[in-house]
PDB file of C-alpha atoms and ligand atoms in Angstrom:
ATOM      1  CA  MET O  70     -70.464 -13.296  33.773  1.00  0.00           C
ATOM      2  CA  ASN O  71     -70.486  -9.750  32.223  1.00  0.00           C
ATOM      3  CA  ILE O  72     -68.802  -9.288  28.620  1.00  0.00           C
ATOM      4  CA  ILE O  73     -68.048  -6.320  26.755  1.00  0.00           C
ATOM      5  CA  LEU O  74     -67.671  -6.868  22.919  1.00  0.00           C
ATOM      6  CA  LEU O  75     -65.113  -4.570  21.441  1.00  0.00           C
ATOM      7  CA  GLY O  76     -64.483  -4.246  17.710  1.00  0.00           C
ATOM      8  CA  ALA O  77     -64.953  -2.069  14.684  1.00  0.00           C
ATOM      9  CA  PRO O  78     -68.357  -1.346  13.148  1.00  0.00           C
ATOM     10  CA  GLY O  79     -69.243  -4.409  11.137  1.00  0.00           C
ATOM     11  CA  SER O  80     -66.812  -6.839  13.147  1.00  0.00           C
ATOM     12  CA  GLY O  81     -69.796  -8.899  14.228  1.00  0.00           C
ATOM     13  CA  LYS O  82     -70.654  -7.758  17.556  1.00  0.00           C
ATOM     14  CA  GLY O  83     -74.399  -7.495  17.121  1.00  0.00           C
ATOM     15  CA  THR O  84     -74.720 -11.096  15.451  1.00  0.00           C
ATOM     16  CA  LEU O  85     -72.428 -12.528  18.228  1.00  0.00           C
ATOM     17  CA  SER O  86     -74.637 -10.955  20.742  1.00  0.00           C
ATOM     18  CA  GLU O  87     -77.680 -12.538  19.248  1.00  0.00           C
ATOM     19  CA  PHE O  88     -75.997 -15.862  19.497  1.00  0.00           C
ATOM     20  CA  LEU O  89     -74.877 -15.510  22.922  1.00  0.00           C
ATOM     21  CA  CYS O  90     -78.294 -14.344  24.047  1.00  0.00           C
ATOM     22  CA  GLU O  91     -80.050 -17.285  22.572  1.00  0.00           C
ATOM     23  CA  LYS O  92     -77.754 -20.128  23.321  1.00  0.00           C
ATOM     24  CA  LYS O  93     -76.399 -18.898  26.783  1.00  0.00           C
ATOM     25  CA  ALA O  94     -79.060 -16.683  28.069  1.00  0.00           C
ATOM     26  CA  PHE O  95     -77.221 -13.342  28.173  1.00  0.00           C
ATOM     27  CA  THR O  96     -78.812 -10.145  28.169  1.00  0.00           C
ATOM     28  CA  GLN O  97     -77.589  -7.706  25.518  1.00  0.00           C
ATOM     29  CA  LEU O  98     -77.202  -4.008  25.896  1.00  0.00           C
ATOM     30  CA  SER O  99     -76.751  -2.486  22.699  1.00  0.00           C
ATOM     31  CA  THR O 100     -76.436   1.292  22.888  1.00  0.00           C
ATOM     32  CA  GLY O 101     -76.904   1.536  19.171  1.00  0.00           C
ATOM     33  CA  ASP O 102     -80.230  -0.160  19.142  1.00  0.00           C
ATOM     34  CA  LEU O 103     -81.343   1.830  22.344  1.00  0.00           C
ATOM     35  CA  PHE O 104     -80.549   4.982  20.405  1.00  0.00           C
ATOM     36  CA  ARG O 105     -82.360   3.948  17.370  1.00  0.00           C
ATOM     37  CA  ASP O 106     -85.350   2.667  19.320  1.00  0.00           C
ATOM     38  CA  ASN O 107     -85.499   6.166  20.919  1.00  0.00           C
ATOM     39  CA  ILE O 108     -85.146   7.777  17.430  1.00  0.00           C
ATOM     40  CA  LEU O 109     -87.998   5.735  16.155  1.00  0.00           C
ATOM     41  CA  ASN O 110     -90.211   6.615  19.146  1.00  0.00           C
ATOM     42  CA  LYS O 111     -89.227  10.232  18.931  1.00  0.00           C
ATOM     43  CA  THR O 112     -88.039  10.716  22.398  1.00  0.00           C
ATOM     44  CA  GLU O 113     -86.164  13.652  23.546  1.00  0.00           C
ATOM     45  CA  LEU O 114     -83.000  11.619  23.798  1.00  0.00           C
ATOM     46  CA  GLY O 115     -83.717  10.234  20.303  1.00  0.00           C
ATOM     47  CA  LEU O 116     -83.807  13.678  18.977  1.00  0.00           C
ATOM     48  CA  LYS O 117     -80.515  14.568  20.599  1.00  0.00           C
ATOM     49  CA  ALA O 118     -78.762  11.283  19.561  1.00  0.00           C
ATOM     50  CA  LYS O 119     -79.893  11.437  15.959  1.00  0.00           C
ATOM     51  CA  GLU O 120     -77.969  14.428  14.862  1.00  0.00           C
ATOM     52  CA  PHE O 121     -74.676  12.595  15.958  1.00  0.00           C
ATOM     53  CA  ILE O 122     -75.710   9.169  14.664  1.00  0.00           C
ATOM     54  CA  ASN O 123     -76.814  10.261  11.145  1.00  0.00           C
ATOM     55  CA  LYS O 124     -73.515  12.008  10.701  1.00  0.00           C
ATOM     56  CA  GLY O 125     -71.633   8.845  11.780  1.00  0.00           C
ATOM     57  CA  LYS O 126     -70.344  10.551  14.990  1.00  0.00           C
ATOM     58  CA  LEU O 127     -70.272   9.160  18.530  1.00  0.00           C
ATOM     59  CA  VAL O 128     -73.140  10.498  20.683  1.00  0.00           C
ATOM     60  CA  PRO O 129     -71.714  12.510  23.535  1.00  0.00           C
ATOM     61  CA  ASP O 130     -70.537  10.638  26.642  1.00  0.00           C
ATOM     62  CA  SER O 131     -72.843  12.305  29.116  1.00  0.00           C
ATOM     63  CA  ILE O 132     -75.947  11.319  27.025  1.00  0.00           C
ATOM     64  CA  THR O 133     -74.690   7.859  26.447  1.00  0.00           C
ATOM     65  CA  ASN O 134     -73.612   7.091  30.088  1.00  0.00           C
ATOM     66  CA  SER O 135     -76.796   8.303  31.616  1.00  0.00           C
ATOM     67  CA  MET O 136     -78.948   6.152  29.068  1.00  0.00           C
ATOM     68  CA  VAL O 137     -76.824   3.127  30.165  1.00  0.00           C
ATOM     69  CA  GLU O 138     -77.100   3.870  33.784  1.00  0.00           C
ATOM     70  CA  LYS O 139     -81.097   4.116  33.550  1.00  0.00           C
ATOM     71  CA  TYR O 140     -80.981   0.808  31.685  1.00  0.00           C
ATOM     72  CA  LEU O 141     -78.823  -1.034  34.302  1.00  0.00           C
ATOM     73  CA  LYS O 142     -81.340  -0.343  37.053  1.00  0.00           C
ATOM     74  CA  GLY O 143     -82.856  -3.675  37.735  1.00  0.00           C
ATOM     75  CA  LYS O 144     -80.527  -5.656  35.334  1.00  0.00           C
ATOM     76  CA  LYS O 145     -77.718  -7.015  36.890  1.00  0.00           C
ATOM     77  CA  LYS O 146     -76.298 -10.348  35.838  1.00  0.00           C
ATOM     78  CA  ASP O 147     -74.853 -11.924  32.426  1.00  0.00           C
ATOM     79  CA  LEU O 148     -74.774  -8.873  30.560  1.00  0.00           C
ATOM     80  CA  ILE O 149     -73.327  -8.370  27.056  1.00  0.00           C
ATOM     81  CA  PHE O 150     -72.286  -4.973  26.347  1.00  0.00           C
ATOM     82  CA  ASP O 151     -72.216  -4.490  22.737  1.00  0.00           C
ATOM     83  CA  GLY O 152     -70.936  -0.988  21.453  1.00  0.00           C
ATOM     84  CA  PHE O 153     -70.458   0.242  24.992  1.00  0.00           C
ATOM     85  CA  PRO O 154     -68.183   1.551  26.159  1.00  0.00           C
ATOM     86  CA  ARG O 155     -66.776   3.462  23.127  1.00  0.00           C
ATOM     87  CA  THR O 156     -64.449   5.864  24.965  1.00  0.00           C
ATOM     88  CA  ASP O 157     -62.259   6.128  28.047  1.00  0.00           C
ATOM     89  CA  ASP O 158     -64.767   8.199  29.856  1.00  0.00           C
ATOM     90  CA  GLN O 159     -67.444   5.496  29.123  1.00  0.00           C
ATOM     91  CA  ALA O 160     -65.315   2.773  30.496  1.00  0.00           C
ATOM     92  CA  LEU O 161     -64.737   4.651  33.565  1.00  0.00           C
ATOM     93  CA  ALA O 162     -68.278   5.333  34.009  1.00  0.00           C
ATOM     94  CA  LEU O 163     -69.249   1.770  33.405  1.00  0.00           C
ATOM     95  CA  ASP O 164     -66.757   0.662  36.141  1.00  0.00           C
ATOM     96  CA  LYS O 165     -68.601   2.782  38.654  1.00  0.00           C
ATOM     97  CA  MET O 166     -72.133   1.862  37.591  1.00  0.00           C
ATOM     98  CA  LEU O 167     -71.312  -1.708  38.004  1.00  0.00           C
ATOM     99  CA  GLU O 168     -69.485  -1.104  41.314  1.00  0.00           C
ATOM    100  CA  LYS O 169     -72.666   0.270  42.620  1.00  0.00           C
ATOM    101  CA  LEU O 170     -74.579  -2.866  41.533  1.00  0.00           C
ATOM    102  CA  ASP O 171     -71.811  -5.200  43.130  1.00  0.00           C
ATOM    103  CA  GLU O 172     -70.934  -6.236  39.655  1.00  0.00           C
ATOM    104  CA  LYS O 173     -68.009  -6.183  37.278  1.00  0.00           C
ATOM    105  CA  ILE O 174     -66.658  -6.765  33.736  1.00  0.00           C
ATOM    106  CA  ASP O 175     -65.218 -10.380  33.536  1.00  0.00           C
ATOM    107  CA  LYS O 176     -64.234 -10.514  29.985  1.00  0.00           C
ATOM    108  CA  VAL O 177     -63.708  -8.313  26.911  1.00  0.00           C
ATOM    109  CA  ILE O 178     -63.917 -10.010  23.677  1.00  0.00           C
ATOM    110  CA  TYR O 179     -61.991  -8.032  20.835  1.00  0.00           C
ATOM    111  CA  LEU O 180     -62.993  -8.960  17.317  1.00  0.00           C
ATOM    112  CA  ASP O 181     -60.065  -8.528  15.288  1.00  0.00           C
ATOM    113  CA  ILE O 182     -60.766  -7.967  11.586  1.00  0.00           C
ATOM    114  CA  ASP O 183     -59.242  -7.009   8.421  1.00  0.00           C
ATOM    115  CA  GLU O 184     -60.537  -3.532   7.553  1.00  0.00           C
ATOM    116  CA  SER O 185     -60.823  -4.124   3.769  1.00  0.00           C
ATOM    117  CA  THR O 186     -63.975  -6.418   4.471  1.00  0.00           C
ATOM    118  CA  LEU O 187     -65.860  -4.024   6.781  1.00  0.00           C
ATOM    119  CA  MET O 188     -67.190  -1.629   3.911  1.00  0.00           C
ATOM    120  CA  GLY O 189     -68.808  -4.618   1.944  1.00  0.00           C
ATOM    121  CA  ARG O 190     -70.373  -5.785   5.124  1.00  0.00           C
ATOM    122  CA  LEU O 191     -71.809  -2.524   6.215  1.00  0.00           C
ATOM    123  CA  THR O 192     -73.183  -1.323   2.878  1.00  0.00           C
ATOM    124  CA  GLY O 193     -75.018  -4.681   2.434  1.00  0.00           C
ATOM    125  CA  ARG O 194     -76.331  -4.864   5.812  1.00  0.00           C
ATOM    126  CA  MET O 195     -80.142  -4.804   6.566  1.00  0.00           C
ATOM    127  CA  ILE O 196     -81.605  -5.003  10.182  1.00  0.00           C
ATOM    128  CA  CYS O 197     -84.889  -6.165  11.384  1.00  0.00           C
ATOM    129  CA  GLN O 198     -86.904  -3.133  12.979  1.00  0.00           C
ATOM    130  CA  ILE O 199     -88.379  -5.464  15.489  1.00  0.00           C
ATOM    131  CA  CYS O 200     -85.808  -8.022  16.751  1.00  0.00           C
ATOM    132  CA  LYS O 201     -82.493  -6.081  15.416  1.00  0.00           C
ATOM    133  CA  ARG O 202     -81.315  -9.168  13.679  1.00  0.00           C
ATOM    134  CA  SER O 203     -78.840  -8.325  10.923  1.00  0.00           C
ATOM    135  CA  TYR O 204     -78.948  -9.714   7.314  1.00  0.00           C
ATOM    136  CA  HIS O 205     -76.763  -9.163   4.127  1.00  0.00           C
ATOM    137  CA  ARG O 206     -77.971  -8.684   0.746  1.00  0.00           C
ATOM    138  CA  ILE O 207     -75.503 -11.092  -0.487  1.00  0.00           C
ATOM    139  CA  THR O 208     -74.003 -13.388   2.340  1.00  0.00           C
ATOM    140  CA  ARG O 209     -77.004 -13.534   4.767  1.00  0.00           C
ATOM    141  CA  LYS O 210     -80.172 -13.229   2.804  1.00  0.00           C
ATOM    142  CA  PRO O 211     -83.568 -13.506   4.433  1.00  0.00           C
ATOM    143  CA  LEU O 212     -85.790 -16.326   3.176  1.00  0.00           C
ATOM    144  CA  LYS O 213     -88.286 -13.540   2.017  1.00  0.00           C
ATOM    145  CA  GLU O 214     -86.923 -10.359   0.476  1.00  0.00           C
ATOM    146  CA  GLY O 215     -87.022  -7.368   2.961  1.00  0.00           C
ATOM    147  CA  ILE O 216     -88.758  -9.474   5.787  1.00  0.00           C
ATOM    148  CA  CYS O 217     -87.200 -10.897   9.018  1.00  0.00           C
ATOM    149  CA  ASP O 218     -87.067 -14.789   9.096  1.00  0.00           C
ATOM    150  CA  PHE O 219     -87.922 -14.859  12.959  1.00  0.00           C
ATOM    151  CA  ASP O 220     -90.678 -12.260  13.316  1.00  0.00           C
ATOM    152  CA  SER O 221     -91.697 -11.013   9.893  1.00  0.00           C
ATOM    153  CA  GLY O 222     -90.490  -7.599  10.822  1.00  0.00           C
ATOM    154  CA  THR O 223     -89.458  -5.221   8.047  1.00  0.00           C
ATOM    155  CA  LEU O 224     -85.629  -5.117   7.139  1.00  0.00           C
ATOM    156  CA  ILE O 225     -84.363  -1.496   7.056  1.00  0.00           C
ATOM    157  CA  VAL O 226     -80.965  -0.180   5.720  1.00  0.00           C
ATOM    158  CA  ARG O 227     -79.419   1.996   8.691  1.00  0.00           C
ATOM    159  CA  PRO O 228     -78.975   5.692   7.428  1.00  0.00           C
ATOM    160  CA  ASP O 229     -75.347   5.395   8.966  1.00  0.00           C
ATOM    161  CA  ASP O 230     -74.568   2.508   6.676  1.00  0.00           C
ATOM    162  CA  LYS O 231     -73.653   4.507   3.837  1.00  0.00           C
ATOM    163  CA  GLU O 232     -70.177   4.850   2.531  1.00  0.00           C
ATOM    164  CA  ASP O 233     -69.399   8.485   3.624  1.00  0.00           C
ATOM    165  CA  LYS O 234     -70.866   7.760   7.026  1.00  0.00           C
ATOM    166  CA  ILE O 235     -69.107   4.424   7.738  1.00  0.00           C
ATOM    167  CA  LYS O 236     -65.611   6.195   7.043  1.00  0.00           C
ATOM    168  CA  ILE O 237     -66.600   8.695   9.659  1.00  0.00           C
ATOM    169  CA  ARG O 238     -67.505   5.832  11.982  1.00  0.00           C
ATOM    170  CA  LEU O 239     -64.332   4.012  11.386  1.00  0.00           C
ATOM    171  CA  GLU O 240     -62.299   7.005  12.060  1.00  0.00           C
ATOM    172  CA  ALA O 241     -64.212   7.477  15.427  1.00  0.00           C
ATOM    173  CA  TYR O 242     -63.329   3.750  16.239  1.00  0.00           C
ATOM    174  CA  HIS O 243     -59.631   4.153  15.646  1.00  0.00           C
ATOM    175  CA  ASN O 244     -59.418   7.449  17.484  1.00  0.00           C
ATOM    176  CA  GLN O 245     -61.688   6.837  20.400  1.00  0.00           C
ATOM    177  CA  THR O 246     -62.635   3.154  20.790  1.00  0.00           C
ATOM    178  CA  ALA O 247     -59.549   1.200  19.825  1.00  0.00           C
ATOM    179  CA  PRO O 248     -57.609   2.747  22.830  1.00  0.00           C
ATOM    180  CA  LEU O 249     -59.813   0.734  24.995  1.00  0.00           C
ATOM    181  CA  ILE O 250     -57.894  -2.483  23.981  1.00  0.00           C
ATOM    182  CA  LYS O 251     -55.297  -1.155  26.365  1.00  0.00           C
ATOM    183  CA  PHE O 252     -57.482  -0.031  28.898  1.00  0.00           C
ATOM    184  CA  TYR O 253     -58.842  -3.567  29.319  1.00  0.00           C
ATOM    185  CA  LYS O 254     -55.305  -5.257  28.811  1.00  0.00           C
ATOM    186  CA  ASP O 255     -56.089  -7.605  31.815  1.00  0.00           C
ATOM    187  CA  LYS O 256     -59.388  -8.875  30.483  1.00  0.00           C
ATOM    188  CA  ILE O 257     -59.161  -8.809  26.960  1.00  0.00           C
ATOM    189  CA  ILE O 258     -59.391 -11.870  24.732  1.00  0.00           C
ATOM    190  CA  LYS O 259     -58.381 -11.265  21.109  1.00  0.00           C
ATOM    191  CA  ILE O 260     -60.611 -13.389  18.567  1.00  0.00           C
ATOM    192  CA  ASN O 261     -59.680 -13.469  14.768  1.00  0.00           C
ATOM    193  CA  ALA O 262     -63.164 -12.563  13.150  1.00  0.00           C
ATOM    194  CA  ASP O 263     -61.890 -12.827   9.560  1.00  0.00           C
ATOM    195  CA  ASN O 264     -63.337 -14.918   7.021  1.00  0.00           C
ATOM    196  CA  CYS O 265     -65.781 -16.713   9.199  1.00  0.00           C
ATOM    197  CA  SER O 266     -69.554 -17.084   9.297  1.00  0.00           C
ATOM    198  CA  PRO O 267     -71.327 -15.838  12.374  1.00  0.00           C
ATOM    199  CA  GLU O 268     -71.719 -19.475  13.493  1.00  0.00           C
ATOM    200  CA  GLU O 269     -67.950 -20.142  13.249  1.00  0.00           C
ATOM    201  CA  LEU O 270     -67.279 -16.963  15.233  1.00  0.00           C
ATOM    202  CA  TYR O 271     -69.650 -17.976  18.030  1.00  0.00           C
ATOM    203  CA  ILE O 272     -67.775 -21.301  18.094  1.00  0.00           C
ATOM    204  CA  ARG O 273     -64.565 -19.589  18.438  1.00  0.00           C
ATOM    205  CA  VAL O 274     -65.872 -17.459  21.199  1.00  0.00           C
ATOM    206  CA  GLU O 275     -67.452 -20.345  23.009  1.00  0.00           C
ATOM    207  CA  LYS O 276     -64.112 -22.128  23.091  1.00  0.00           C
ATOM    208  CA  VAL O 277     -62.264 -19.210  24.636  1.00  0.00           C
ATOM    209  CA  LEU O 278     -64.818 -18.406  27.099  1.00  0.00           C
ATOM    210  CA  GLY O 279     -64.850 -22.197  28.194  1.00  0.00           C
ATOM    211  CA  PHE O 280     -68.544 -22.833  27.751  1.00  0.00           C
TER     212      PHE O 280
HETATM  213  P1  AMP H 347     -74.057   0.436  16.423  1.00  0.00           P
HETATM  214  O1  AMP H 347     -75.322   0.154  16.326  1.00  0.00           O
HETATM  215  O2  AMP H 347     -73.331   0.266  17.713  1.00  0.00           O
HETATM  216  O3  AMP H 347     -72.998   0.601  15.281  1.00  0.00           O
HETATM  217  O4  AMP H 347     -74.064   2.302  16.919  1.00  0.00           O
HETATM  218  C1  AMP H 347     -74.877   3.093  15.932  1.00  0.00           C
HETATM  219  C2  AMP H 347     -74.423   4.542  16.333  1.00  0.00           C
HETATM  220  O5  AMP H 347     -74.791   4.838  17.554  1.00  0.00           O
HETATM  221  C3  AMP H 347     -72.934   4.883  16.489  1.00  0.00           C
HETATM  222  O6  AMP H 347     -72.239   5.177  15.200  1.00  0.00           O
HETATM  223  C4  AMP H 347     -72.853   6.087  17.335  1.00  0.00           C
HETATM  224  O7  AMP H 347     -73.130   7.279  16.532  1.00  0.00           O
HETATM  225  C5  AMP H 347     -73.957   6.024  18.207  1.00  0.00           C
HETATM  226  N1  AMP H 347     -73.522   4.986  19.586  1.00  0.00           N
HETATM  227  C6  AMP H 347     -73.661   3.828  19.696  1.00  0.00           C
HETATM  228  N2  AMP H 347     -73.063   3.403  20.899  1.00  0.00           N
HETATM  229  C7  AMP H 347     -72.473   4.373  21.130  1.00  0.00           C
HETATM  230  C8  AMP H 347     -71.616   4.723  22.462  1.00  0.00           C
HETATM  231  N3  AMP H 347     -71.237   3.811  23.243  1.00  0.00           N
HETATM  232  N4  AMP H 347     -70.966   6.075  22.398  1.00  0.00           N
HETATM  233  C9  AMP H 347     -71.396   7.091  21.635  1.00  0.00           C
HETATM  234  N5  AMP H 347     -72.186   6.789  20.536  1.00  0.00           N
HETATM  235  C10 AMP H 347     -72.627   5.475  20.399  1.00  0.00           C
END
């Protein structure tokens, strides 16, 4: 089963992916993580993407689509698309890529969340540089400050998790990504992601997917 996770920045897509990969052996494709790895390794792609990401803007479709196409070579089944597609053009490109692999998107999980909670979630977020697990300064603290519980990686604050950049990212979400809810109207499952822990969110998703 191939699943897209759709939702605003901070709605819980990354943590939900973590759970689905751990508990149900999905493979996560996070375009944000791929871009950040490229930036860290100073690749040509990373250099191009950085100028958009650090401003809170979406990376152009041509760059994003070709990165995903490369990633998908050799990976076929039980994929979770986290943060991709984010535009109509990307959604159409993904359909074509999957068709070539004789695969398709089965479900689109839309994490519906009250926007007033997003700013607090994102400005307090820290991520592990190694495994990308997400923590929060107040609500999801690591056992040892600044260190990932799972692999002792260093926790970092993303440069785009600053208030001014978050506002731009939310605008991009509304203008370019939210219209995908209509695009996927036949596959979408709306989940209320308000006021629930990552564990509770996972249980809600598990139920609707019939695991
Ligand atoms: P994320 O980790 O999903 O929050 O993504 C972080 C940033 O990476 C986004 O704000 C965009 O700048 C960029 N990005 C990630 N995925 C995409 C995508 N599918 N299309 C364009 N830009 C993306």
